[in-house]
Amino acid sequence: MGNIQPMITLHDISVSRDERQILSITAHIPTTGITAVIGPNGSGKTTLLKLLHGLIEADEGSYSPGSQQLGSALVLHHTPLIKASVRCNLAMVRDSSSNTKITESDIDSALASVGLSHLKNQSALKLSAGERQRLSLARAKLQRPQVILLDEPTANLDPSTTEQVETIIKNLALEGCGVIFTSHHLGQVQSLSDQVVFLADGQCLEVSNTENFFKHPQSDQAKKFIHRELGWK
Ligand SMILES: Nc1ncnc2c1ncn2[C@@H]1O[C@H](COP(=O)(O)OP(=O)(O)OP(=O)(O)O)[C@@H](O)[C@H]1O
């Protein structure tokens, strides 16, 4: 993982679908440490991650570094796995920084880092939801991204598996990989993230240090959102 630029600058980004603007953003999104992208359902969180990764393009506007330079790995809700062993699902990965194939020892250490070594030869399609998520994280990590983009990484996981995934996220950040994740769990956002990006109706209304955001939200939308979700003040 090379030197990460500290932020992505988005300028007048516009994404529309079915003649409706679903993203309209000018903002600086941090790429170091752990950043949580939060906001109500449909506010554009997943669309933003897909845009940063280059899975979708903006209709207007620009962002820098672009997806090619950013070198990100994206883990969506239901990352597809191939009908083969856990090992095979990792062996197909290429290192995005050098485009080289992954070695057996890379696979072993990625599996160990997510606690899946014992399932190396099991069929990936037989994994539980939590194991699938950990495999997806191992696969993303093997790409040696500068930034890892995670869409609701702990949705539908039990508390103990949630904790395991949160530990993996913290370790990724400690190893120098930027993490940008979406979440509806504000308790998790408070304990895990360094920064918050708050979206509402496709717009970025706040980018702030996490503690500041929860203590002193600036926009009425953020105040209402926190109040609704946390029953705050
Ligand atoms: N391919 C598409 N075609 C039409 N509308 C889309 C498409 N993708 C997203 N949208 C719309 O764009 C808006 C933002 O969607 P997005 O999935 O980014 O929101 P989100 O904040 O991640 O939502 P949630 O919290 O419910 O996961 C929604 O209104 C959604 O219906």
PDB file of C-alpha atoms and ligand atoms in Angstrom:
ATOM      1  CA  MET A   1       0.000   0.000   0.000  1.00  0.00           C
ATOM      2  CA  GLY A   2       1.737   3.171  -1.195  1.00  0.00           C
ATOM      3  CA  ASN A   3       1.263   6.736  -0.108  1.00  0.00           C
ATOM      4  CA  ILE A   4      -2.407   7.545   0.175  1.00  0.00           C
ATOM      5  CA  GLN A   5      -3.544  11.001  -0.841  1.00  0.00           C
ATOM      6  CA  PRO A   6      -5.371  12.379   2.198  1.00  0.00           C
ATOM      7  CA  MET A   7      -8.618  13.129   0.398  1.00  0.00           C
ATOM      8  CA  ILE A   8     -10.687  12.829  -2.733  1.00  0.00           C
ATOM      9  CA  THR A   9     -11.927  16.171  -4.023  1.00  0.00           C
ATOM     10  CA  LEU A  10     -15.307  15.974  -5.743  1.00  0.00           C
ATOM     11  CA  HIS A  11     -16.322  18.990  -7.783  1.00  0.00           C
ATOM     12  CA  ASP A  12     -19.922  19.496  -8.952  1.00  0.00           C
ATOM     13  CA  ILE A  13     -20.490  15.762  -9.304  1.00  0.00           C
ATOM     14  CA  SER A  14     -23.896  14.855 -10.654  1.00  0.00           C
ATOM     15  CA  VAL A  15     -25.302  11.352 -11.147  1.00  0.00           C
ATOM     16  CA  SER A  16     -28.822  10.873 -12.493  1.00  0.00           C
ATOM     17  CA  ARG A  17     -30.950   7.790 -12.995  1.00  0.00           C
ATOM     18  CA  ASP A  18     -34.363   7.679 -14.648  1.00  0.00           C
ATOM     19  CA  GLU A  19     -34.214  11.463 -15.115  1.00  0.00           C
ATOM     20  CA  ARG A  20     -33.748  11.956 -11.373  1.00  0.00           C
ATOM     21  CA  GLN A  21     -30.577  13.363  -9.833  1.00  0.00           C
ATOM     22  CA  ILE A  22     -29.478  10.869  -7.189  1.00  0.00           C
ATOM     23  CA  LEU A  23     -26.087  12.409  -6.359  1.00  0.00           C
ATOM     24  CA  SER A  24     -25.096  16.080  -6.424  1.00  0.00           C
ATOM     25  CA  ILE A  25     -21.832  16.549  -4.561  1.00  0.00           C
ATOM     26  CA  THR A  26     -19.014  18.995  -4.034  1.00  0.00           C
ATOM     27  CA  ALA A  27     -16.889  17.793  -1.119  1.00  0.00           C
ATOM     28  CA  HIS A  28     -13.552  16.598   0.198  1.00  0.00           C
ATOM     29  CA  ILE A  29     -13.792  12.950   1.274  1.00  0.00           C
ATOM     30  CA  PRO A  30     -10.975  11.773   3.560  1.00  0.00           C
ATOM     31  CA  THR A  31      -9.085   8.686   2.385  1.00  0.00           C
ATOM     32  CA  THR A  32      -6.888   8.070   5.411  1.00  0.00           C
ATOM     33  CA  GLY A  33      -8.062   6.537   8.667  1.00  0.00           C
ATOM     34  CA  ILE A  34     -11.642   5.295   8.921  1.00  0.00           C
ATOM     35  CA  THR A  35     -14.434   7.341   7.362  1.00  0.00           C
ATOM     36  CA  ALA A  36     -18.128   6.590   7.816  1.00  0.00           C
ATOM     37  CA  VAL A  37     -20.598   7.643   5.124  1.00  0.00           C
ATOM     38  CA  ILE A  38     -23.963   8.039   6.781  1.00  0.00           C
ATOM     39  CA  GLY A  39     -27.401   9.396   5.974  1.00  0.00           C
ATOM     40  CA  PRO A  40     -31.004   8.282   5.570  1.00  0.00           C
ATOM     41  CA  ASN A  41     -32.086   5.452   3.248  1.00  0.00           C
ATOM     42  CA  GLY A  42     -31.725   6.494  -0.363  1.00  0.00           C
ATOM     43  CA  SER A  43     -29.414   9.431   0.389  1.00  0.00           C
ATOM     44  CA  GLY A  44     -26.776   8.157  -2.056  1.00  0.00           C
ATOM     45  CA  LYS A  45     -24.252   6.323   0.133  1.00  0.00           C
ATOM     46  CA  THR A  46     -23.882   3.224  -2.059  1.00  0.00           C
ATOM     47  CA  THR A  47     -23.915   5.359  -5.217  1.00  0.00           C
ATOM     48  CA  LEU A  48     -21.029   7.418  -3.811  1.00  0.00           C
ATOM     49  CA  LEU A  49     -18.933   4.294  -3.094  1.00  0.00           C
ATOM     50  CA  LYS A  50     -19.630   2.936  -6.590  1.00  0.00           C
ATOM     51  CA  LEU A  51     -18.625   6.271  -8.109  1.00  0.00           C
ATOM     52  CA  LEU A  52     -15.350   6.453  -6.147  1.00  0.00           C
ATOM     53  CA  HIS A  53     -14.508   2.897  -7.222  1.00  0.00           C
ATOM     54  CA  GLY A  54     -15.292   3.633 -10.873  1.00  0.00           C
ATOM     55  CA  LEU A  55     -18.193   1.192 -11.078  1.00  0.00           C
ATOM     56  CA  ILE A  56     -20.412   4.029 -12.272  1.00  0.00           C
ATOM     57  CA  GLU A  57     -19.531   7.309 -13.938  1.00  0.00           C
ATOM     58  CA  ALA A  58     -20.688  10.813 -13.116  1.00  0.00           C
ATOM     59  CA  ASP A  59     -22.858  12.550 -15.703  1.00  0.00           C
ATOM     60  CA  GLU A  60     -21.206  15.838 -14.826  1.00  0.00           C
ATOM     61  CA  GLY A  61     -18.368  17.084 -12.662  1.00  0.00           C
ATOM     62  CA  SER A  62     -15.005  15.629 -11.763  1.00  0.00           C
ATOM     63  CA  TYR A  63     -13.148  14.102  -8.858  1.00  0.00           C
ATOM     64  CA  SER A  64      -9.492  13.733  -8.043  1.00  0.00           C
ATOM     65  CA  PRO A  65      -7.817  11.354  -7.583  1.00  0.00           C
ATOM     66  CA  GLY A  66     -10.020   9.463 -10.060  1.00  0.00           C
ATOM     67  CA  SER A  67     -10.894   5.813  -9.555  1.00  0.00           C
ATOM     68  CA  GLN A  68      -7.849   4.626 -11.557  1.00  0.00           C
ATOM     69  CA  GLN A  69      -5.419   6.586  -9.393  1.00  0.00           C
ATOM     70  CA  LEU A  70      -7.242   5.865  -6.150  1.00  0.00           C
ATOM     71  CA  GLY A  71      -6.611   2.113  -6.283  1.00  0.00           C
ATOM     72  CA  SER A  72      -9.630   1.065  -4.272  1.00  0.00           C
ATOM     73  CA  ALA A  73     -11.261  -2.264  -3.509  1.00  0.00           C
ATOM     74  CA  LEU A  74     -15.042  -2.330  -3.153  1.00  0.00           C
ATOM     75  CA  VAL A  75     -17.057  -4.735  -1.018  1.00  0.00           C
ATOM     76  CA  LEU A  76     -20.763  -4.434  -1.697  1.00  0.00           C
ATOM     77  CA  HIS A  77     -23.552  -6.020   0.307  1.00  0.00           C
ATOM     78  CA  HIS A  78     -23.691  -9.210  -1.692  1.00  0.00           C
ATOM     79  CA  THR A  79     -20.293  -9.582  -3.267  1.00  0.00           C
ATOM     80  CA  PRO A  80     -20.654 -12.529  -5.670  1.00  0.00           C
ATOM     81  CA  LEU A  81     -18.535 -15.584  -4.905  1.00  0.00           C
ATOM     82  CA  ILE A  82     -17.669 -18.270  -7.434  1.00  0.00           C
ATOM     83  CA  LYS A  83     -18.819 -21.883  -6.989  1.00  0.00           C
ATOM     84  CA  ALA A  84     -15.455 -23.151  -5.799  1.00  0.00           C
ATOM     85  CA  SER A  85     -13.398 -23.384  -2.631  1.00  0.00           C
ATOM     86  CA  VAL A  86     -12.607 -20.440  -0.378  1.00  0.00           C
ATOM     87  CA  ARG A  87      -9.005 -20.724  -1.601  1.00  0.00           C
ATOM     88  CA  CYS A  88     -10.038 -20.515  -5.277  1.00  0.00           C
ATOM     89  CA  ASN A  89     -12.080 -17.416  -4.541  1.00  0.00           C
ATOM     90  CA  LEU A  90      -8.902 -15.793  -3.295  1.00  0.00           C
ATOM     91  CA  ALA A  91      -6.518 -17.243  -5.899  1.00  0.00           C
ATOM     92  CA  MET A  92      -8.399 -15.424  -8.676  1.00  0.00           C
ATOM     93  CA  VAL A  93      -7.501 -12.035  -7.192  1.00  0.00           C
ATOM     94  CA  ARG A  94      -4.787  -9.932  -8.762  1.00  0.00           C
ATOM     95  CA  ASP A  95      -2.731  -7.404  -6.888  1.00  0.00           C
ATOM     96  CA  SER A  96      -4.165  -4.149  -8.240  1.00  0.00           C
ATOM     97  CA  SER A  97      -0.948  -2.231  -7.616  1.00  0.00           C
ATOM     98  CA  SER A  98       1.254  -4.521  -9.720  1.00  0.00           C
ATOM     99  CA  ASN A  99      -1.353  -6.665 -11.515  1.00  0.00           C
ATOM    100  CA  THR A 100       0.565  -9.767 -10.390  1.00  0.00           C
ATOM    101  CA  LYS A 101      -0.954 -13.037  -9.284  1.00  0.00           C
ATOM    102  CA  ILE A 102      -1.383 -13.735  -5.626  1.00  0.00           C
ATOM    103  CA  THR A 103       0.880 -16.372  -4.041  1.00  0.00           C
ATOM    104  CA  GLU A 104      -0.185 -19.248  -1.790  1.00  0.00           C
ATOM    105  CA  SER A 105       1.410 -17.556   1.200  1.00  0.00           C
ATOM    106  CA  ASP A 106      -0.515 -14.324   0.439  1.00  0.00           C
ATOM    107  CA  ILE A 107      -3.708 -16.399   0.492  1.00  0.00           C
ATOM    108  CA  ASP A 108      -2.767 -18.052   3.786  1.00  0.00           C
ATOM    109  CA  SER A 109      -1.996 -14.776   5.497  1.00  0.00           C
ATOM    110  CA  ALA A 110      -5.183 -13.122   4.172  1.00  0.00           C
ATOM    111  CA  LEU A 111      -7.235 -16.055   5.465  1.00  0.00           C
ATOM    112  CA  ALA A 112      -5.486 -15.917   8.836  1.00  0.00           C
ATOM    113  CA  SER A 113      -6.142 -12.160   9.099  1.00  0.00           C
ATOM    114  CA  VAL A 114      -9.895 -12.744   8.838  1.00  0.00           C
ATOM    115  CA  GLY A 115      -9.926 -15.967  10.903  1.00  0.00           C
ATOM    116  CA  LEU A 116     -10.895 -18.269   8.030  1.00  0.00           C
ATOM    117  CA  SER A 117      -7.811 -20.505   7.726  1.00  0.00           C
ATOM    118  CA  HIS A 118      -9.793 -23.549   8.834  1.00  0.00           C
ATOM    119  CA  LEU A 119     -12.247 -23.120   5.938  1.00  0.00           C
ATOM    120  CA  LYS A 120      -9.657 -22.802   3.152  1.00  0.00           C
ATOM    121  CA  ASN A 121     -10.884 -25.876   1.255  1.00  0.00           C
ATOM    122  CA  GLN A 122     -14.597 -25.512   1.933  1.00  0.00           C
ATOM    123  CA  SER A 123     -16.993 -24.504  -0.825  1.00  0.00           C
ATOM    124  CA  ALA A 124     -17.424 -20.722  -0.652  1.00  0.00           C
ATOM    125  CA  LEU A 125     -21.138 -21.033  -1.407  1.00  0.00           C
ATOM    126  CA  LYS A 126     -21.620 -22.987   1.838  1.00  0.00           C
ATOM    127  CA  LEU A 127     -20.232 -20.215   4.036  1.00  0.00           C
ATOM    128  CA  SER A 128     -22.439 -18.416   6.559  1.00  0.00           C
ATOM    129  CA  ALA A 129     -23.221 -14.732   6.016  1.00  0.00           C
ATOM    130  CA  GLY A 130     -20.480 -13.685   8.456  1.00  0.00           C
ATOM    131  CA  GLU A 131     -17.921 -16.014   6.870  1.00  0.00           C
ATOM    132  CA  ARG A 132     -18.844 -14.736   3.396  1.00  0.00           C
ATOM    133  CA  GLN A 133     -18.307 -11.199   4.572  1.00  0.00           C
ATOM    134  CA  ARG A 134     -14.919 -12.079   6.053  1.00  0.00           C
ATOM    135  CA  LEU A 135     -13.965 -13.835   2.789  1.00  0.00           C
ATOM    136  CA  SER A 136     -15.003 -10.727   0.845  1.00  0.00           C
ATOM    137  CA  LEU A 137     -12.783  -8.631   3.125  1.00  0.00           C
ATOM    138  CA  ALA A 138      -9.854 -11.026   2.620  1.00  0.00           C
ATOM    139  CA  ARG A 139     -10.375 -10.797  -1.142  1.00  0.00           C
ATOM    140  CA  ALA A 140     -10.440  -7.016  -1.014  1.00  0.00           C
ATOM    141  CA  LYS A 141      -7.350  -6.934   1.182  1.00  0.00           C
ATOM    142  CA  LEU A 142      -5.441  -9.199  -1.212  1.00  0.00           C
ATOM    143  CA  GLN A 143      -5.835  -6.560  -3.925  1.00  0.00           C
ATOM    144  CA  ARG A 144      -3.585  -4.354  -1.749  1.00  0.00           C
ATOM    145  CA  PRO A 145      -5.812  -1.320  -2.196  1.00  0.00           C
ATOM    146  CA  GLN A 146      -4.906   2.144  -0.965  1.00  0.00           C
ATOM    147  CA  VAL A 147      -8.504   2.551   0.121  1.00  0.00           C
ATOM    148  CA  ILE A 148     -11.124  -0.061   0.854  1.00  0.00           C
ATOM    149  CA  LEU A 149     -14.763   0.856   0.283  1.00  0.00           C
ATOM    150  CA  LEU A 150     -17.271  -1.147   2.328  1.00  0.00           C
ATOM    151  CA  ASP A 151     -21.027  -0.949   1.857  1.00  0.00           C
ATOM    152  CA  GLU A 152     -22.751  -1.729   5.179  1.00  0.00           C
ATOM    153  CA  PRO A 153     -20.079  -4.280   6.145  1.00  0.00           C
ATOM    154  CA  THR A 154     -21.929  -5.544   9.213  1.00  0.00           C
ATOM    155  CA  ALA A 155     -25.535  -5.500   7.965  1.00  0.00           C
ATOM    156  CA  ASN A 156     -27.397  -8.641   9.061  1.00  0.00           C
ATOM    157  CA  LEU A 157     -24.507  -9.952  11.159  1.00  0.00           C
ATOM    158  CA  ASP A 158     -24.862 -11.033  14.790  1.00  0.00           C
ATOM    159  CA  PRO A 159     -23.079  -9.026  17.519  1.00  0.00           C
ATOM    160  CA  SER A 160     -20.095 -11.361  17.784  1.00  0.00           C
ATOM    161  CA  THR A 161     -19.500 -11.476  13.995  1.00  0.00           C
ATOM    162  CA  THR A 162     -20.026  -7.707  13.841  1.00  0.00           C
ATOM    163  CA  GLU A 163     -17.241  -7.349  16.388  1.00  0.00           C
ATOM    164  CA  GLN A 164     -14.953  -9.605  14.318  1.00  0.00           C
ATOM    165  CA  VAL A 165     -15.589  -7.542  11.184  1.00  0.00           C
ATOM    166  CA  GLU A 166     -15.014  -4.296  13.103  1.00  0.00           C
ATOM    167  CA  THR A 167     -11.667  -5.663  14.315  1.00  0.00           C
ATOM    168  CA  ILE A 168     -10.703  -6.523  10.734  1.00  0.00           C
ATOM    169  CA  ILE A 169     -11.600  -2.959   9.694  1.00  0.00           C
ATOM    170  CA  LYS A 170      -9.504  -1.477  12.524  1.00  0.00           C
ATOM    171  CA  ASN A 171      -6.560  -3.706  11.563  1.00  0.00           C
ATOM    172  CA  LEU A 172      -6.806  -2.640   7.916  1.00  0.00           C
ATOM    173  CA  ALA A 173      -6.586   0.989   9.017  1.00  0.00           C
ATOM    174  CA  LEU A 174      -3.661   0.214  11.347  1.00  0.00           C
ATOM    175  CA  GLU A 175      -1.859  -1.380   8.388  1.00  0.00           C
ATOM    176  CA  GLY A 176      -2.219   1.929   6.519  1.00  0.00           C
ATOM    177  CA  CYS A 177      -5.202   1.161   4.310  1.00  0.00           C
ATOM    178  CA  GLY A 178      -7.828   3.926   4.206  1.00  0.00           C
ATOM    179  CA  VAL A 179     -11.331   2.652   4.978  1.00  0.00           C
ATOM    180  CA  ILE A 180     -14.559   4.293   3.812  1.00  0.00           C
ATOM    181  CA  PHE A 181     -17.671   2.441   4.974  1.00  0.00           C
ATOM    182  CA  THR A 182     -21.410   3.047   5.009  1.00  0.00           C
ATOM    183  CA  SER A 183     -23.462   2.229   8.067  1.00  0.00           C
ATOM    184  CA  HIS A 184     -26.861   2.715   9.651  1.00  0.00           C
ATOM    185  CA  HIS A 185     -25.517   1.915  13.127  1.00  0.00           C
ATOM    186  CA  LEU A 186     -24.577   5.239  14.657  1.00  0.00           C
ATOM    187  CA  GLY A 187     -23.115   3.565  17.747  1.00  0.00           C
ATOM    188  CA  GLN A 188     -20.735   1.714  15.441  1.00  0.00           C
ATOM    189  CA  VAL A 189     -19.963   4.915  13.530  1.00  0.00           C
ATOM    190  CA  GLN A 190     -19.086   6.661  16.811  1.00  0.00           C
ATOM    191  CA  SER A 191     -16.822   3.889  18.040  1.00  0.00           C
ATOM    192  CA  LEU A 192     -15.153   2.959  14.738  1.00  0.00           C
ATOM    193  CA  SER A 193     -14.754   6.026  12.553  1.00  0.00           C
ATOM    194  CA  ASP A 194     -12.396   9.001  12.655  1.00  0.00           C
ATOM    195  CA  GLN A 195     -14.477  11.089  10.248  1.00  0.00           C
ATOM    196  CA  VAL A 196     -18.067  11.274   9.112  1.00  0.00           C
ATOM    197  CA  VAL A 197     -19.473  12.180   5.698  1.00  0.00           C
ATOM    198  CA  PHE A 198     -23.174  13.029   6.051  1.00  0.00           C
ATOM    199  CA  LEU A 199     -25.402  12.714   2.976  1.00  0.00           C
ATOM    200  CA  ALA A 200     -29.022  13.757   2.567  1.00  0.00           C
ATOM    201  CA  ASP A 201     -31.008  13.656  -0.688  1.00  0.00           C
ATOM    202  CA  GLY A 202     -27.870  12.951  -2.713  1.00  0.00           C
ATOM    203  CA  GLN A 203     -25.997  15.946  -1.326  1.00  0.00           C
ATOM    204  CA  CYS A 204     -23.037  15.995   1.028  1.00  0.00           C
ATOM    205  CA  LEU A 205     -24.042  18.319   3.848  1.00  0.00           C
ATOM    206  CA  GLU A 206     -21.171  17.717   6.279  1.00  0.00           C
ATOM    207  CA  VAL A 207     -17.686  16.234   6.451  1.00  0.00           C
ATOM    208  CA  SER A 208     -16.425  16.341   9.982  1.00  0.00           C
ATOM    209  CA  ASN A 209     -14.391  14.695  12.685  1.00  0.00           C
ATOM    210  CA  THR A 210     -16.717  12.044  14.194  1.00  0.00           C
ATOM    211  CA  GLU A 211     -16.784  13.461  17.711  1.00  0.00           C
ATOM    212  CA  ASN A 212     -17.507  16.976  16.389  1.00  0.00           C
ATOM    213  CA  PHE A 213     -20.219  15.717  14.101  1.00  0.00           C
ATOM    214  CA  PHE A 214     -22.171  14.070  16.907  1.00  0.00           C
ATOM    215  CA  LYS A 215     -21.570  16.916  19.390  1.00  0.00           C
ATOM    216  CA  HIS A 216     -22.108  19.811  16.998  1.00  0.00           C
ATOM    217  CA  PRO A 217     -23.945  18.817  13.843  1.00  0.00           C
ATOM    218  CA  GLN A 218     -24.210  21.880  11.598  1.00  0.00           C
ATOM    219  CA  SER A 219     -27.161  21.202   9.325  1.00  0.00           C
ATOM    220  CA  ASP A 220     -30.783  20.809  10.413  1.00  0.00           C
ATOM    221  CA  GLN A 221     -30.913  17.536   8.469  1.00  0.00           C
ATOM    222  CA  ALA A 222     -27.971  16.111  10.452  1.00  0.00           C
ATOM    223  CA  LYS A 223     -29.499  17.284  13.759  1.00  0.00           C
ATOM    224  CA  LYS A 224     -32.797  15.605  12.895  1.00  0.00           C
ATOM    225  CA  PHE A 225     -31.038  12.461  11.664  1.00  0.00           C
ATOM    226  CA  ILE A 226     -29.006  12.085  14.867  1.00  0.00           C
ATOM    227  CA  HIS A 227     -32.063  12.861  16.982  1.00  0.00           C
ATOM    228  CA  ARG A 228     -34.134  10.217  15.171  1.00  0.00           C
ATOM    229  CA  GLU A 229     -31.440   7.544  15.213  1.00  0.00           C
ATOM    230  CA  LEU A 230     -30.030   8.091  18.695  1.00  0.00           C
ATOM    231  CA  GLY A 231     -32.942   9.742  20.451  1.00  0.00           C
ATOM    232  CA  TRP A 232     -30.469  12.547  21.159  1.00  0.00           C
ATOM    233  CA  LYS A 233     -31.529  15.797  22.915  1.00  0.00           C
TER     234      LYS A 233
HETATM  235  N1  LIG B   1     -29.608   2.037 -11.012  1.00  0.00           N
HETATM  236  C1  LIG B   1     -30.509   2.868 -10.462  1.00  0.00           C
HETATM  237  N2  LIG B   1     -31.618   3.243 -11.133  1.00  0.00           N
HETATM  238  C2  LIG B   1     -32.519   4.104 -10.595  1.00  0.00           C
HETATM  239  N3  LIG B   1     -32.401   4.618  -9.342  1.00  0.00           N
HETATM  240  C3  LIG B   1     -31.321   4.266  -8.630  1.00  0.00           C
HETATM  241  C4  LIG B   1     -30.322   3.383  -9.137  1.00  0.00           C
HETATM  242  N4  LIG B   1     -29.367   3.228  -8.198  1.00  0.00           N
HETATM  243  C5  LIG B   1     -29.754   3.980  -7.139  1.00  0.00           C
HETATM  244  N5  LIG B   1     -30.920   4.590  -7.403  1.00  0.00           N
HETATM  245  C6  LIG B   1     -31.636   5.510  -6.502  1.00  0.00           C
HETATM  246  O1  LIG B   1     -30.708   6.446  -6.021  1.00  0.00           O
HETATM  247  C7  LIG B   1     -30.971   6.779  -4.675  1.00  0.00           C
HETATM  248  C8  LIG B   1     -29.732   6.544  -3.837  1.00  0.00           C
HETATM  249  O2  LIG B   1     -29.498   5.144  -3.768  1.00  0.00           O
HETATM  250  P1  LIG B   1     -28.345   4.528  -2.874  1.00  0.00           P
HETATM  251  O3  LIG B   1     -28.452   3.049  -2.958  1.00  0.00           O
HETATM  252  O4  LIG B   1     -27.071   5.150  -3.251  1.00  0.00           O
HETATM  253  O5  LIG B   1     -28.780   5.051  -1.438  1.00  0.00           O
HETATM  254  P2  LIG B   1     -28.241   4.598   0.002  1.00  0.00           P
HETATM  255  O6  LIG B   1     -28.016   5.856   0.779  1.00  0.00           O
HETATM  256  O7  LIG B   1     -27.103   3.660  -0.139  1.00  0.00           O
HETATM  257  O8  LIG B   1     -29.529   3.858   0.561  1.00  0.00           O
HETATM  258  P3  LIG B   1     -29.689   2.716   1.709  1.00  0.00           P
HETATM  259  O9  LIG B   1     -29.307   3.352   3.004  1.00  0.00           O
HETATM  260  O10 LIG B   1     -31.156   2.404   1.655  1.00  0.00           O
HETATM  261  O11 LIG B   1     -28.820   1.560   1.321  1.00  0.00           O
HETATM  262  C9  LIG B   1     -32.162   5.948  -4.250  1.00  0.00           C
HETATM  263  O12 LIG B   1     -33.319   6.742  -4.334  1.00  0.00           O
HETATM  264  C10 LIG B   1     -32.184   4.827  -5.273  1.00  0.00           C
HETATM  265  O13 LIG B   1     -33.512   4.380  -5.494  1.00  0.00           O
END
